[in-house]
Short mmCIF file of C-alpha atoms in Angstrom, two decimals:
data_model
loop_
_atom_site.label_atom_id
_atom_site.label_comp_id
_atom_site.label_asym_id
_atom_site.label_seq_id
_atom_site.Cartn_x
_atom_site.Cartn_y
_atom_site.Cartn_z
CA UNK T 1 -32.81 -36.63 32.25
CA UNK T 2 -33.33 -34.35 29.30
CA UNK T 3 -30.30 -33.08 27.43
CA UNK T 4 -30.64 -29.63 25.99
CA UNK T 5 -28.79 -29.14 22.74
CA UNK T 6 -26.84 -25.92 22.46
CA UNK T 7 -27.50 -24.27 19.15
CA UNK T 8 -24.41 -23.04 17.32
CA UNK T 9 -23.95 -19.31 17.34
CA UNK T 10 -24.90 -17.75 14.02
CA UNK T 11 -22.18 -16.09 12.03
CA UNK T 12 -22.23 -12.34 11.90
CA UNK T 13 -24.07 -11.21 8.82
CA UNK T 14 -23.37 -8.58 6.23
CA UNK T 15 -20.30 -6.51 6.88
CA UNK T 16 -20.63 -6.66 10.66
CA UNK T 17 -17.59 -8.88 11.12
CA UNK T 18 -15.50 -6.83 8.71
CA UNK T 19 -16.47 -3.58 10.45
CA UNK T 20 -15.39 -5.03 13.79
CA UNK T 21 -11.94 -5.86 12.44
CA UNK T 22 -11.63 -2.57 10.57
CA UNK T 23 -12.22 -0.82 13.89
CA UNK T 24 -9.72 -3.10 15.59
CA UNK T 25 -7.06 -2.41 12.95
CA UNK T 26 -7.65 1.35 13.08
CA UNK T 27 -7.32 1.24 16.85
CA UNK T 28 -4.03 -0.64 16.46
CA UNK T 29 -2.81 2.07 14.09
CA UNK T 30 -3.70 4.86 16.49
CA UNK T 31 -1.99 3.08 19.36
CA UNK T 32 1.08 2.48 17.23
CA UNK T 33 1.60 6.18 16.67
CA UNK T 34 5.29 5.84 15.87
CA UNK T 35 4.71 3.63 12.83
CA UNK T 36 1.90 5.86 11.62
CA UNK T 37 4.02 8.98 12.04
CA UNK T 38 7.06 7.49 10.33
CA UNK T 39 4.98 6.31 7.37
CA UNK T 40 4.17 10.00 6.78
CA UNK T 41 7.41 11.64 7.92
CA UNK T 42 9.77 9.49 5.85
CA UNK T 43 8.14 10.31 2.48
CA UNK T 44 7.88 13.99 3.46
CA UNK T 45 11.57 14.04 4.41
CA UNK T 46 12.47 12.37 1.11
CA UNK T 47 10.40 14.93 -0.77
CA UNK T 48 12.16 17.79 0.99
CA UNK T 49 15.54 16.14 0.44
CA UNK T 50 15.06 15.56 -3.27
CA UNK T 51 13.41 18.94 -3.83
CA UNK T 52 15.82 21.20 -1.97
CA UNK T 53 19.08 19.22 -2.00
CA UNK T 54 19.05 17.32 -5.30
CA UNK T 55 16.31 19.19 -7.16
CA UNK T 56 18.52 22.04 -8.33
CA UNK T 57 21.00 19.65 -9.90
CA UNK T 58 18.34 17.46 -11.51
CA UNK T 59 16.05 20.27 -12.67
CA UNK T 60 17.82 23.66 -12.51
CA UNK T 61 14.60 25.47 -13.44
CA UNK T 62 13.10 24.65 -10.05
CA UNK T 63 10.19 22.56 -11.33
CA UNK T 64 11.51 19.30 -9.92
CA UNK T 65 8.96 19.31 -7.11
CA UNK T 66 6.21 18.91 -9.72
CA UNK T 67 8.02 15.87 -11.08
CA UNK T 68 8.82 14.17 -7.78
CA UNK T 69 5.56 14.54 -5.81
CA UNK T 70 3.65 11.77 -7.67
CA UNK T 71 6.46 9.35 -6.86
CA UNK T 72 6.51 10.45 -3.23
CA UNK T 73 2.76 9.83 -3.03
CA UNK T 74 3.25 6.19 -4.03
CA UNK T 75 6.23 5.90 -1.71
CA UNK T 76 4.07 7.17 1.14
CA UNK T 77 1.42 4.56 0.33
CA UNK T 78 4.09 1.87 0.36
CA UNK T 79 5.47 2.91 3.74
CA UNK T 80 1.98 3.00 5.20
CA UNK T 81 0.94 -0.34 3.75
CA UNK T 82 4.15 -2.00 4.95
CA UNK T 83 2.90 -1.88 8.53
CA UNK T 84 0.06 -4.19 7.47
CA UNK T 85 2.55 -7.02 6.96
CA UNK T 86 3.79 -6.59 10.52
CA UNK T 87 0.29 -6.43 11.99
CA UNK T 88 -0.85 -9.54 10.11
CA UNK T 89 2.29 -11.48 11.05
CA UNK T 90 1.79 -10.46 14.68
CA UNK T 91 -1.79 -11.73 14.62
CA UNK T 92 -0.73 -15.05 13.12
CA UNK T 93 2.10 -15.61 15.61
CA UNK T 94 0.39 -14.37 18.78
CA UNK T 95 -2.29 -17.05 18.96
CA UNK T 96 -5.16 -14.60 18.66
CA UNK T 97 -6.31 -16.35 15.49
CA UNK T 98 -7.21 -19.37 17.63
CA UNK T 99 -9.59 -17.19 19.61
CA UNK T 100 -11.07 -15.69 16.47
CA UNK T 101 -11.80 -19.18 15.15
CA UNK T 102 -14.06 -19.86 18.16
CA UNK T 103 -16.13 -16.79 17.31
CA UNK T 104 -18.93 -16.63 14.72
CA UNK T 105 -16.76 -14.86 12.15
CA UNK T 106 -15.95 -15.38 8.51
CA UNK T 107 -12.31 -16.34 8.06
CA UNK T 108 -11.64 -13.50 5.64
CA UNK T 109 -12.89 -10.82 8.03
CA UNK T 110 -9.50 -10.50 9.74
CA UNK T 111 -7.64 -9.74 6.51
CA UNK T 112 -10.41 -7.49 5.24
CA UNK T 113 -10.16 -5.46 8.43
CA UNK T 114 -6.43 -4.96 7.96
CA UNK T 115 -6.80 -4.01 4.30
CA UNK T 116 -9.65 -1.52 4.74
CA UNK T 117 -7.96 0.10 7.74
CA UNK T 118 -4.75 0.46 5.73
CA UNK T 119 -6.68 2.05 2.88
CA UNK T 120 -8.23 4.59 5.26
CA UNK T 121 -5.04 5.60 7.05
CA UNK T 122 -3.01 5.74 3.83
CA UNK T 123 -5.51 8.02 2.12
CA UNK T 124 -5.15 10.39 5.07
CA UNK T 125 -1.35 10.13 4.90
CA UNK T 126 -1.46 10.81 1.15
CA UNK T 127 -3.51 13.95 1.74
CA UNK T 128 -0.88 15.14 4.23
CA UNK T 129 1.93 14.51 1.72
CA UNK T 130 0.07 16.40 -1.02
CA UNK T 131 -0.54 19.25 1.42
CA UNK T 132 3.16 19.48 2.26
CA UNK T 133 3.96 19.31 -1.45
CA UNK T 134 1.72 22.30 -2.09
CA UNK T 135 3.52 24.20 0.66
CA UNK T 136 6.93 23.60 -0.94
CA UNK T 137 5.88 24.58 -4.44
CA UNK T 138 3.96 21.69 -5.99
CA UNK T 139 1.57 23.21 -8.52
CA UNK T 140 -0.71 20.64 -10.20
CA UNK T 141 -2.75 21.61 -13.26
CA UNK T 142 -5.49 19.02 -12.76
CA UNK T 143 -9.17 19.82 -13.05
CA UNK T 144 -11.84 18.16 -10.89
CA UNK T 145 -12.17 15.12 -13.15
CA UNK T 146 -8.41 14.58 -13.16
CA UNK T 147 -8.27 14.88 -9.37
CA UNK T 148 -11.02 12.27 -9.05
CA UNK T 149 -9.11 10.00 -11.42
CA UNK T 150 -5.90 10.52 -9.47
CA UNK T 151 -7.65 9.78 -6.17
CA UNK T 152 -9.14 6.62 -7.64
CA UNK T 153 -5.77 5.44 -8.91
CA UNK T 154 -4.11 6.16 -5.56
CA UNK T 155 -6.84 4.21 -3.75
CA UNK T 156 -6.48 1.30 -6.17
CA UNK T 157 -2.71 1.27 -5.71
CA UNK T 158 -3.05 1.38 -1.91
CA UNK T 159 -5.50 -1.52 -2.11
CA UNK T 160 -3.11 -3.52 -4.28
CA UNK T 161 0.01 -2.87 -2.21
CA UNK T 162 -1.87 -3.53 1.05
CA UNK T 163 -3.17 -6.89 -0.14
CA UNK T 164 0.37 -7.74 -1.18
CA UNK T 165 1.81 -6.76 2.20
CA UNK T 166 -0.97 -8.63 4.01
CA UNK T 167 -0.04 -11.77 2.09
CA UNK T 168 3.62 -11.22 2.91
CA UNK T 169 2.65 -10.96 6.57
CA UNK T 170 0.87 -14.31 6.29
CA UNK T 171 3.83 -15.93 4.57
CA UNK T 172 6.40 -14.58 7.02
CA UNK T 173 7.32 -16.56 10.09
CA UNK T 174 7.44 -13.54 12.40
CA UNK T 175 6.71 -9.79 12.45
CA UNK T 176 10.44 -9.12 12.09
CA UNK T 177 10.64 -11.28 8.97
CA UNK T 178 7.56 -9.59 7.54
CA UNK T 179 9.20 -6.21 8.01
CA UNK T 180 12.33 -7.41 6.24
CA UNK T 181 10.44 -8.84 3.28
CA UNK T 182 8.45 -5.62 3.02
CA UNK T 183 11.63 -3.60 2.68
CA UNK T 184 12.32 -5.34 -0.63
CA UNK T 185 8.96 -4.18 -1.99
CA UNK T 186 9.58 -0.63 -0.75
CA UNK T 187 12.79 -0.53 -2.80
CA UNK T 188 10.94 -1.00 -6.12
CA UNK T 189 9.86 2.68 -6.56
CA UNK T 190 13.51 3.72 -6.58
CA UNK T 191 13.95 1.63 -9.74
CA UNK T 192 11.16 3.47 -11.55
CA UNK T 193 10.49 6.93 -12.94
CA UNK T 194 9.65 8.21 -9.46
CA UNK T 195 12.74 10.40 -9.08
CA UNK T 196 14.37 10.63 -12.51
CA UNK T 197 13.16 10.00 -16.08
CA UNK T 198 13.67 6.44 -17.24
CA UNK T 199 15.65 7.56 -20.29
CA UNK T 200 18.41 8.94 -18.05
CA UNK T 201 19.12 5.49 -16.60
CA UNK T 202 21.57 2.91 -17.97
CA UNK T 203 20.02 0.78 -20.71
CA UNK T 204 19.76 -2.37 -18.60
CA UNK T 205 18.06 -0.41 -15.82
CA UNK T 206 15.68 1.23 -18.29
CA UNK T 207 14.35 -2.23 -19.12
CA UNK T 208 13.72 -2.90 -15.41
CA UNK T 209 12.03 0.47 -14.90
CA UNK T 210 9.83 0.09 -17.98
CA UNK T 211 8.67 -3.42 -17.10
CA UNK T 212 7.58 -3.10 -13.49
CA UNK T 213 4.27 -1.82 -12.07
CA UNK T 214 5.40 1.40 -10.41
CA UNK T 215 6.47 3.29 -13.54
CA UNK T 216 3.10 3.23 -15.38
CA UNK T 217 1.26 4.03 -12.15
CA UNK T 218 3.51 7.02 -11.48
CA UNK T 219 3.34 8.22 -15.09
CA UNK T 220 -0.46 8.00 -15.02
CA UNK T 221 -0.64 9.88 -11.74
CA UNK T 222 1.84 12.46 -13.01
CA UNK T 223 -0.12 12.90 -16.22
CA UNK T 224 -3.40 13.36 -14.35
CA UNK T 225 -2.00 15.88 -11.88
CA UNK T 226 0.12 17.84 -14.35
CA UNK T 227 -2.31 17.60 -17.29
CA UNK T 228 0.14 15.91 -19.66
CA UNK T 229 -0.39 13.22 -22.27
CA UNK T 230 -1.27 9.87 -20.73
CA UNK T 231 -0.91 7.57 -23.72
CA UNK T 232 -1.51 3.93 -22.81
CA UNK T 233 -0.08 4.27 -19.29
CA UNK T 234 -3.48 4.26 -17.49
CA UNK T 235 -4.35 0.85 -18.93
CA UNK T 236 -1.04 -0.58 -17.78
CA UNK T 237 -1.43 1.06 -14.37
CA UNK T 238 -4.93 -0.31 -13.81
CA UNK T 239 -3.93 -3.71 -15.15
CA UNK T 240 -0.97 -3.97 -12.80
CA UNK T 241 -3.04 -2.91 -9.78
CA UNK T 242 -5.93 -5.27 -10.54
CA UNK T 243 -3.50 -8.11 -11.19
CA UNK T 244 -1.68 -7.53 -7.90
CA UNK T 245 -4.99 -7.41 -6.00
CA UNK T 246 -6.23 -10.62 -7.61
CA UNK T 247 -3.01 -12.59 -7.08
CA UNK T 248 -2.47 -11.29 -3.55
CA UNK T 249 -6.07 -11.94 -2.52
CA UNK T 250 -5.96 -15.54 -3.74
CA UNK T 251 -2.51 -16.11 -2.24
CA UNK T 252 -3.54 -14.51 1.04
CA UNK T 253 -6.75 -16.53 1.31
CA UNK T 254 -4.81 -19.75 0.70
CA UNK T 255 -2.14 -18.84 3.26
CA UNK T 256 -4.69 -17.79 5.85
CA UNK T 257 -6.67 -20.99 5.46
CA UNK T 258 -3.57 -23.15 5.68
CA UNK T 259 -2.11 -21.38 8.70
CA UNK T 260 -5.45 -21.23 10.49
CA UNK T 261 -5.80 -25.00 10.22
CA UNK T 262 -2.36 -25.46 11.74
CA UNK T 263 -3.19 -23.48 14.88
#
């Protein structure tokens, strides 16, 4: 009797595997319309609140909307990326990773799918927030080059914060825990120059605001959009984003490999 050996299935080449999981993650986002809507509505509501309720007290001249929109843009990216932690934690706890391991896929394709899908949906959400900002009086002075620079910085920040949230989702024991941990990250922009100048804060809080990643990113974005002096802020902004991506990617790969072996 002749035994026929079954050849192992070849792994998907190129970006085929990643594209499959990008499509899967985008489909998840569209099906989870409530999370997608809230990630846009909450920043818009905050922008309207700070502009029309607090804006007159903070900036009596009425130009506060120009100050606050860059911070709202990053806040929107944070809200949108936070759902990635929940999606990743759900994948890890639902047992679907076991099925993925039997398929000819690279192990990193799952995370890449989540990250790229988050980048796509958050860029759309950011465009919506900017559009609403223009409707309520936001008047940027950026030229084409500055807009391209601002878009690049926003994309880099979304990439960084999404990788961080994906790693948090891997580290969390459940989707609920991932959501809770993500809330801590979402609180960081409130301790930056997003809503008020750093110099108006108490001295101890100024140190916190000056030595965290959000402030230089916001100041760079604000400088690009409003055509003000950038100083050294862009270097700090890029450095923070690249550092977060690098650390989160390594941490996420290690967590994914460890948890995949357990299942």
